[in-house]
């Protein structure tokens, strides 16, 4: 039986980087907040797994030196960063086979974290303290409360109903539109925009091959490649500092109705690019983000209008001024990046604080 848990100033849907950062900004402004997350973990599309001597990222991997907010969080939390490995030659693969390039035209200078990018969300979650984040709380409906028109009712699969004066939607718009019943409260232009906005990396299968050592470096290779044949179209070195743990990762985009690449297909490509030693990874991680219902709607492969990212409508309040978008897709700066998530979160949190100060 559903019951109202309590009334809070702000409810946040999603405990990824955007949701947790927005919640922290709201908390710092003196408002009560709850974060509702459908998964059994925080992080969203930031997902790091332990490996011998470090971590491997199955979600977002990089950040860049010109991205002020993510660098501020990394510094403030004392997270240890290092540079993406760039040395050596990249590989190119087409129907004629694998060819060695001169230099590395695949990679660009970027930063990584020793403990993986999910450590950003672990740090942000720790800022919020106990009782704020509710895991395995899938939001099903957002509705008005007839007897209290100043609040929204947010129902979850846990059987709880939260009443909040303001709502921050920190999941991809297309996912929110597909998974949450807003009771017709979204205007048609907003609903249509949300439904057609691609989920960043939502249609990607990320493959990480973990090895005993970065053998490709001894051959003067960067661990990077472009491929026209696949299954992975783009590959990069994912080794930790000083080559530990040693790993290569790649992005596959199978397309609608097609399964993730098989282990045999992956190994075949890796050996073609990097030699026979690539045939024996210590572990092979295949993360199909299309199968993550908290990330991707069922039609994620059909969403291709990337020009919708940062659309002005995403910067406008929804739900009669009580709701705000805050996923990386809605950012006007670095959409798709962790930086974009933090930028969108800042915009949403600032709008919420202003609204709470002006609306009784």
Short mmCIF file of C-alpha atoms in Angstrom, two decimals:
data_model
loop_
_atom_site.label_atom_id
_atom_site.label_comp_id
_atom_site.label_asym_id
_atom_site.label_seq_id
_atom_site.Cartn_x
_atom_site.Cartn_y
_atom_site.Cartn_z
CA UNK A 1 0.00 0.00 0.00
CA UNK A 2 1.41 3.38 -1.00
CA UNK A 3 2.01 5.90 1.74
CA UNK A 4 3.45 9.39 1.84
CA UNK A 5 6.94 9.09 3.31
CA UNK A 6 7.34 12.77 4.01
CA UNK A 7 7.39 16.16 2.40
CA UNK A 8 10.70 17.53 1.17
CA UNK A 9 11.63 20.75 -0.54
CA UNK A 10 13.23 18.99 -3.50
CA UNK A 11 13.10 15.50 -4.99
CA UNK A 12 15.77 14.41 -7.46
CA UNK A 13 15.24 11.53 -9.86
CA UNK A 14 18.54 9.80 -10.59
CA UNK A 15 21.73 9.29 -8.56
CA UNK A 16 24.21 9.82 -11.36
CA UNK A 17 26.65 12.71 -11.46
CA UNK A 18 23.94 15.24 -12.34
CA UNK A 19 21.45 14.15 -9.71
CA UNK A 20 23.95 13.92 -6.87
CA UNK A 21 25.61 17.22 -7.73
CA UNK A 22 22.24 18.99 -7.95
CA UNK A 23 21.16 17.46 -4.64
CA UNK A 24 24.35 18.67 -2.96
CA UNK A 25 23.87 22.22 -4.28
CA UNK A 26 20.27 22.25 -3.03
CA UNK A 27 21.35 20.90 0.35
CA UNK A 28 24.05 23.53 0.66
CA UNK A 29 21.41 26.18 0.02
CA UNK A 30 19.57 24.96 3.12
CA UNK A 31 16.78 22.89 1.57
CA UNK A 32 15.69 19.34 2.34
CA UNK A 33 16.22 16.89 -0.50
CA UNK A 34 15.68 13.26 -1.41
CA UNK A 35 17.39 11.38 -4.28
CA UNK A 36 15.44 8.51 -5.84
CA UNK A 37 17.52 6.00 -7.79
CA UNK A 38 16.15 2.94 -9.58
CA UNK A 39 19.40 0.97 -9.52
CA UNK A 40 21.01 -0.70 -6.53
CA UNK A 41 23.98 1.67 -6.80
CA UNK A 42 24.85 5.29 -7.38
CA UNK A 43 26.69 6.41 -10.48
CA UNK A 44 24.29 6.11 -13.40
CA UNK A 45 26.46 5.94 -16.51
CA UNK A 46 29.57 6.14 -14.32
CA UNK A 47 30.35 2.51 -13.57
CA UNK A 48 33.76 1.31 -12.40
CA UNK A 49 34.75 -2.24 -11.52
CA UNK A 50 37.79 -3.41 -9.55
CA UNK A 51 40.71 -5.02 -11.34
CA UNK A 52 44.08 -6.17 -10.13
CA UNK A 53 45.93 -3.02 -9.14
CA UNK A 54 43.13 -0.56 -9.90
CA UNK A 55 39.79 -0.08 -11.60
CA UNK A 56 38.25 -0.28 -15.06
CA UNK A 57 35.49 2.00 -16.35
CA UNK A 58 32.51 0.36 -18.03
CA UNK A 59 30.81 3.74 -18.47
CA UNK A 60 32.23 7.22 -18.91
CA UNK A 61 36.03 7.25 -18.79
CA UNK A 62 37.48 10.67 -19.53
CA UNK A 63 37.39 14.30 -18.52
CA UNK A 64 39.34 17.23 -19.95
CA UNK A 65 41.51 20.03 -18.57
CA UNK A 66 39.20 22.79 -19.82
CA UNK A 67 36.20 21.36 -17.93
CA UNK A 68 36.10 23.53 -14.83
CA UNK A 69 33.40 21.88 -12.74
CA UNK A 70 34.52 18.28 -12.97
CA UNK A 71 38.10 19.34 -12.26
CA UNK A 72 36.88 21.27 -9.22
CA UNK A 73 35.10 18.21 -7.86
CA UNK A 74 38.14 16.00 -8.50
CA UNK A 75 40.40 18.45 -6.66
CA UNK A 76 37.98 19.11 -3.80
CA UNK A 77 37.50 15.40 -3.13
CA UNK A 78 41.17 14.54 -3.44
CA UNK A 79 40.58 12.10 -6.28
CA UNK A 80 43.80 10.99 -7.96
CA UNK A 81 43.92 11.78 -11.68
CA UNK A 82 46.35 10.73 -14.39
CA UNK A 83 46.71 11.28 -18.12
CA UNK A 84 45.32 9.05 -20.82
CA UNK A 85 48.13 7.02 -22.42
CA UNK A 86 48.88 8.44 -25.88
CA UNK A 87 52.33 7.13 -26.85
CA UNK A 88 52.89 4.85 -29.81
CA UNK A 89 51.12 4.15 -33.08
CA UNK A 90 47.41 3.59 -33.56
CA UNK A 91 45.90 0.91 -35.78
CA UNK A 92 43.43 1.16 -38.65
CA UNK A 93 41.19 -1.70 -39.79
CA UNK A 94 39.10 -2.10 -42.93
CA UNK A 95 38.11 -4.88 -45.31
CA UNK A 96 41.74 -5.24 -46.42
CA UNK A 97 42.84 -5.98 -42.87
CA UNK A 98 44.63 -4.20 -40.02
CA UNK A 99 47.25 -1.58 -40.77
CA UNK A 100 49.61 0.29 -38.52
CA UNK A 101 49.33 4.07 -38.62
CA UNK A 102 52.16 6.49 -38.04
CA UNK A 103 51.51 8.09 -34.70
CA UNK A 104 48.27 8.18 -32.75
CA UNK A 105 45.49 10.05 -34.53
CA UNK A 106 42.80 8.31 -32.46
CA UNK A 107 43.38 9.73 -29.00
CA UNK A 108 43.48 13.27 -27.63
CA UNK A 109 44.89 14.46 -24.30
CA UNK A 110 42.42 13.72 -21.50
CA UNK A 111 42.29 12.86 -17.84
CA UNK A 112 41.30 9.70 -16.01
CA UNK A 113 40.88 8.70 -12.39
CA UNK A 114 42.84 6.01 -10.58
CA UNK A 115 39.67 4.85 -8.79
CA UNK A 116 37.50 5.21 -11.90
CA UNK A 117 34.94 7.85 -12.73
CA UNK A 118 32.34 6.26 -10.44
CA UNK A 119 34.48 7.56 -7.57
CA UNK A 120 33.11 11.01 -8.45
CA UNK A 121 29.59 9.89 -7.61
CA UNK A 122 30.74 8.02 -4.52
CA UNK A 123 32.28 11.26 -3.28
CA UNK A 124 29.17 13.29 -4.12
CA UNK A 125 26.95 10.73 -2.40
CA UNK A 126 29.09 10.95 0.73
CA UNK A 127 28.46 14.70 0.85
CA UNK A 128 24.74 14.08 1.20
CA UNK A 129 24.95 11.87 4.26
CA UNK A 130 22.62 9.11 5.39
CA UNK A 131 18.95 8.92 4.51
CA UNK A 132 19.01 11.16 1.44
CA UNK A 133 19.63 8.60 -1.31
CA UNK A 134 17.08 5.83 -1.78
CA UNK A 135 18.25 2.99 -4.01
CA UNK A 136 16.03 0.55 -5.92
CA UNK A 137 13.36 3.24 -5.84
CA UNK A 138 12.14 3.33 -9.43
CA UNK A 139 9.98 6.40 -10.01
CA UNK A 140 6.76 5.42 -11.78
CA UNK A 141 4.54 8.50 -11.64
CA UNK A 142 4.80 12.23 -11.05
CA UNK A 143 1.48 13.90 -10.40
CA UNK A 144 -0.18 16.94 -8.92
CA UNK A 145 -1.71 16.86 -5.46
CA UNK A 146 -5.23 18.34 -5.63
CA UNK A 147 -5.33 19.29 -1.96
CA UNK A 148 -1.82 20.78 -2.08
CA UNK A 149 -1.26 22.38 -5.50
CA UNK A 150 2.15 23.71 -4.48
CA UNK A 151 3.68 20.21 -4.37
CA UNK A 152 4.19 17.22 -6.64
CA UNK A 153 3.64 13.58 -5.68
CA UNK A 154 6.44 11.25 -6.78
CA UNK A 155 5.55 7.55 -6.51
CA UNK A 156 8.10 4.72 -6.59
CA UNK A 157 8.08 0.95 -6.88
CA UNK A 158 8.98 0.82 -3.19
CA UNK A 159 5.41 1.76 -2.39
CA UNK A 160 6.43 5.21 -1.23
CA UNK A 161 5.04 8.54 -2.31
CA UNK A 162 7.20 11.59 -1.80
CA UNK A 163 5.74 15.09 -1.79
CA UNK A 164 8.14 17.74 -3.04
CA UNK A 165 7.83 21.43 -3.79
CA UNK A 166 10.36 21.13 -6.60
CA UNK A 167 11.54 18.24 -8.78
CA UNK A 168 14.83 17.74 -10.64
CA UNK A 169 14.76 15.12 -13.40
CA UNK A 170 18.38 13.98 -13.63
CA UNK A 171 17.91 11.04 -16.00
CA UNK A 172 17.99 11.23 -19.81
CA UNK A 173 14.87 13.00 -21.09
CA UNK A 174 13.93 10.14 -23.42
CA UNK A 175 14.19 7.68 -20.53
CA UNK A 176 12.09 9.87 -18.27
CA UNK A 177 9.45 10.29 -20.96
CA UNK A 178 9.32 6.55 -21.61
CA UNK A 179 9.51 5.24 -18.04
CA UNK A 180 7.64 7.83 -15.94
CA UNK A 181 3.95 8.66 -16.15
CA UNK A 182 3.67 12.43 -15.93
CA UNK A 183 -0.10 12.28 -16.30
CA UNK A 184 -0.13 14.45 -19.39
CA UNK A 185 1.49 17.34 -17.52
CA UNK A 186 4.33 17.76 -20.02
CA UNK A 187 3.46 20.11 -22.85
CA UNK A 188 3.49 18.46 -26.27
CA UNK A 189 6.59 20.36 -27.48
CA UNK A 190 8.50 19.32 -24.35
CA UNK A 191 7.24 15.74 -24.44
CA UNK A 192 8.17 15.36 -28.11
CA UNK A 193 11.60 16.92 -27.56
CA UNK A 194 12.31 14.62 -24.62
CA UNK A 195 11.14 11.54 -26.51
CA UNK A 196 13.39 12.16 -29.52
CA UNK A 197 16.56 13.23 -27.67
CA UNK A 198 19.26 10.55 -27.91
CA UNK A 199 20.67 9.05 -24.73
CA UNK A 200 24.39 9.71 -24.71
CA UNK A 201 26.09 6.32 -25.08
CA UNK A 202 22.74 4.64 -24.49
CA UNK A 203 23.02 2.62 -27.71
CA UNK A 204 26.63 1.61 -27.10
CA UNK A 205 28.17 -1.68 -26.03
CA UNK A 206 31.41 -0.97 -24.20
CA UNK A 207 33.97 -3.78 -24.19
CA UNK A 208 36.93 -3.84 -21.81
CA UNK A 209 39.63 -6.49 -22.17
CA UNK A 210 41.82 -6.80 -19.06
CA UNK A 211 45.30 -8.29 -19.56
CA UNK A 212 48.20 -9.31 -17.35
CA UNK A 213 50.38 -6.62 -18.89
CA UNK A 214 50.13 -3.91 -21.59
CA UNK A 215 51.98 -5.98 -24.19
CA UNK A 216 50.99 -3.68 -27.08
CA UNK A 217 53.16 -0.93 -25.62
CA UNK A 218 56.26 -3.10 -26.02
CA UNK A 219 55.47 -3.22 -29.73
CA UNK A 220 55.25 0.57 -29.89
CA UNK A 221 51.47 0.59 -30.14
CA UNK A 222 49.15 3.02 -28.36
CA UNK A 223 46.38 0.49 -27.80
CA UNK A 224 44.16 2.68 -29.98
CA UNK A 225 42.40 1.91 -33.25
CA UNK A 226 39.75 2.93 -35.74
CA UNK A 227 37.86 0.12 -37.45
CA UNK A 228 35.46 0.07 -40.40
CA UNK A 229 34.75 -3.63 -39.92
CA UNK A 230 34.01 -3.91 -36.21
CA UNK A 231 32.52 -5.13 -34.09
CA UNK A 232 34.28 -2.36 -32.16
CA UNK A 233 34.61 0.81 -34.20
CA UNK A 234 36.94 2.71 -31.89
CA UNK A 235 39.44 1.38 -29.35
CA UNK A 236 41.66 2.92 -26.69
CA UNK A 237 44.14 2.00 -23.99
CA UNK A 238 42.44 1.78 -20.58
CA UNK A 239 45.46 0.86 -18.54
CA UNK A 240 46.00 2.50 -15.19
CA UNK A 241 49.07 4.50 -14.20
CA UNK A 242 52.29 2.75 -15.21
CA UNK A 243 50.26 0.19 -17.13
CA UNK A 244 48.46 -1.39 -14.16
CA UNK A 245 45.85 -2.70 -14.55
CA UNK A 246 46.48 -3.34 -18.23
CA UNK A 247 43.44 -3.04 -20.47
CA UNK A 248 42.11 -2.05 -23.88
CA UNK A 249 38.54 -0.94 -24.41
CA UNK A 250 36.31 -0.36 -27.39
CA UNK A 251 32.89 0.88 -28.43
CA UNK A 252 30.52 -1.29 -30.43
CA UNK A 253 27.25 -0.03 -31.85
CA UNK A 254 25.36 -3.12 -33.03
CA UNK A 255 22.18 -1.34 -34.09
CA UNK A 256 18.52 -2.05 -33.46
CA UNK A 257 17.69 -5.73 -33.17
CA UNK A 258 21.30 -6.88 -33.12
CA UNK A 259 22.94 -8.50 -30.08
CA UNK A 260 26.13 -7.43 -28.40
CA UNK A 261 29.29 -8.85 -29.99
CA UNK A 262 30.26 -12.33 -28.89
CA UNK A 263 33.48 -13.14 -27.08
CA UNK A 264 34.76 -14.89 -30.21
CA UNK A 265 34.08 -11.81 -32.36
CA UNK A 266 35.78 -9.54 -29.83
CA UNK A 267 38.88 -11.72 -29.50
CA UNK A 268 39.14 -12.07 -33.27
CA UNK A 269 39.23 -8.32 -33.69
CA UNK A 270 41.66 -7.75 -30.82
CA UNK A 271 44.14 -10.29 -32.17
CA UNK A 272 43.88 -8.81 -35.66
CA UNK A 273 44.75 -5.40 -34.26
CA UNK A 274 47.23 -6.17 -31.48
CA UNK A 275 48.60 -9.65 -32.11
CA UNK A 276 48.29 -13.13 -30.66
CA UNK A 277 48.75 -12.05 -27.03
CA UNK A 278 45.40 -10.29 -27.26
CA UNK A 279 43.70 -13.70 -27.48
CA UNK A 280 44.05 -14.36 -23.76
CA UNK A 281 42.60 -11.57 -21.61
CA UNK A 282 42.38 -12.23 -17.90
CA UNK A 283 38.84 -10.86 -18.00
CA UNK A 284 36.47 -9.58 -20.63
CA UNK A 285 33.75 -7.12 -19.65
CA UNK A 286 30.87 -6.48 -22.06
CA UNK A 287 28.59 -3.67 -20.89
CA UNK A 288 25.53 -3.31 -23.12
CA UNK A 289 24.01 0.03 -22.12
CA UNK A 290 20.99 -0.66 -24.32
CA UNK A 291 19.82 -3.22 -21.76
CA UNK A 292 19.93 -0.81 -18.82
CA UNK A 293 16.31 0.35 -18.31
CA UNK A 294 17.36 3.15 -15.95
CA UNK A 295 19.57 4.53 -18.75
CA UNK A 296 17.92 3.70 -22.04
CA UNK A 297 14.36 3.54 -23.38
CA UNK A 298 13.42 0.53 -25.49
CA UNK A 299 13.82 2.51 -28.73
CA UNK A 300 17.25 3.91 -27.85
CA UNK A 301 18.78 2.67 -31.14
CA UNK A 302 16.28 4.78 -33.09
CA UNK A 303 17.17 8.09 -31.43
CA UNK A 304 19.55 10.01 -33.69
CA UNK A 305 18.74 13.74 -33.40
CA UNK A 306 21.82 14.82 -31.46
CA UNK A 307 21.10 18.43 -32.38
CA UNK A 308 18.48 18.36 -29.62
CA UNK A 309 21.24 18.38 -26.99
CA UNK A 310 21.16 21.58 -24.96
CA UNK A 311 17.87 22.65 -26.57
CA UNK A 312 16.53 25.89 -25.01
CA UNK A 313 13.36 24.09 -23.86
CA UNK A 314 15.50 21.95 -21.54
CA UNK A 315 16.49 25.14 -19.73
CA UNK A 316 12.86 26.07 -19.08
CA UNK A 317 10.84 24.79 -16.08
CA UNK A 318 8.29 22.04 -16.61
CA UNK A 319 5.30 20.89 -14.58
CA UNK A 320 4.00 24.43 -14.02
CA UNK A 321 7.32 25.67 -12.76
CA UNK A 322 7.90 22.82 -10.33
CA UNK A 323 10.16 20.60 -12.45
CA UNK A 324 13.60 21.00 -14.08
CA UNK A 325 15.75 18.89 -16.43
CA UNK A 326 19.30 18.10 -15.33
CA UNK A 327 20.89 15.29 -17.37
CA UNK A 328 24.01 15.74 -19.47
CA UNK A 329 21.88 15.71 -22.64
CA UNK A 330 20.25 18.97 -21.51
CA UNK A 331 23.52 20.84 -20.95
CA UNK A 332 24.54 23.76 -23.14
CA UNK A 333 28.20 23.10 -22.32
CA UNK A 334 29.88 19.71 -22.92
CA UNK A 335 26.66 17.72 -23.40
CA UNK A 336 27.39 14.02 -23.07
CA UNK A 337 30.37 14.60 -20.78
CA UNK A 338 30.55 14.43 -17.00
CA UNK A 339 31.10 18.17 -17.21
CA UNK A 340 27.80 18.52 -19.03
CA UNK A 341 26.04 16.63 -16.24
CA UNK A 342 27.47 19.00 -13.64
CA UNK A 343 26.61 22.05 -15.74
CA UNK A 344 23.01 20.93 -16.18
CA UNK A 345 22.79 20.11 -12.47
CA UNK A 346 24.02 23.58 -11.56
CA UNK A 347 21.44 25.24 -13.80
CA UNK A 348 18.63 23.13 -12.38
CA UNK A 349 19.69 23.59 -8.76
CA UNK A 350 19.97 27.35 -9.18
CA UNK A 351 16.49 27.49 -10.71
CA UNK A 352 15.11 25.42 -7.82
CA UNK A 353 16.67 27.64 -5.17
CA UNK A 354 15.28 30.77 -6.83
CA UNK A 355 11.86 29.17 -7.15
CA UNK A 356 11.77 28.09 -3.51
CA UNK A 357 12.69 31.61 -2.43
CA UNK A 358 9.94 33.25 -4.48
CA UNK A 359 7.04 30.77 -4.40
CA UNK A 360 5.20 30.13 -1.17
#
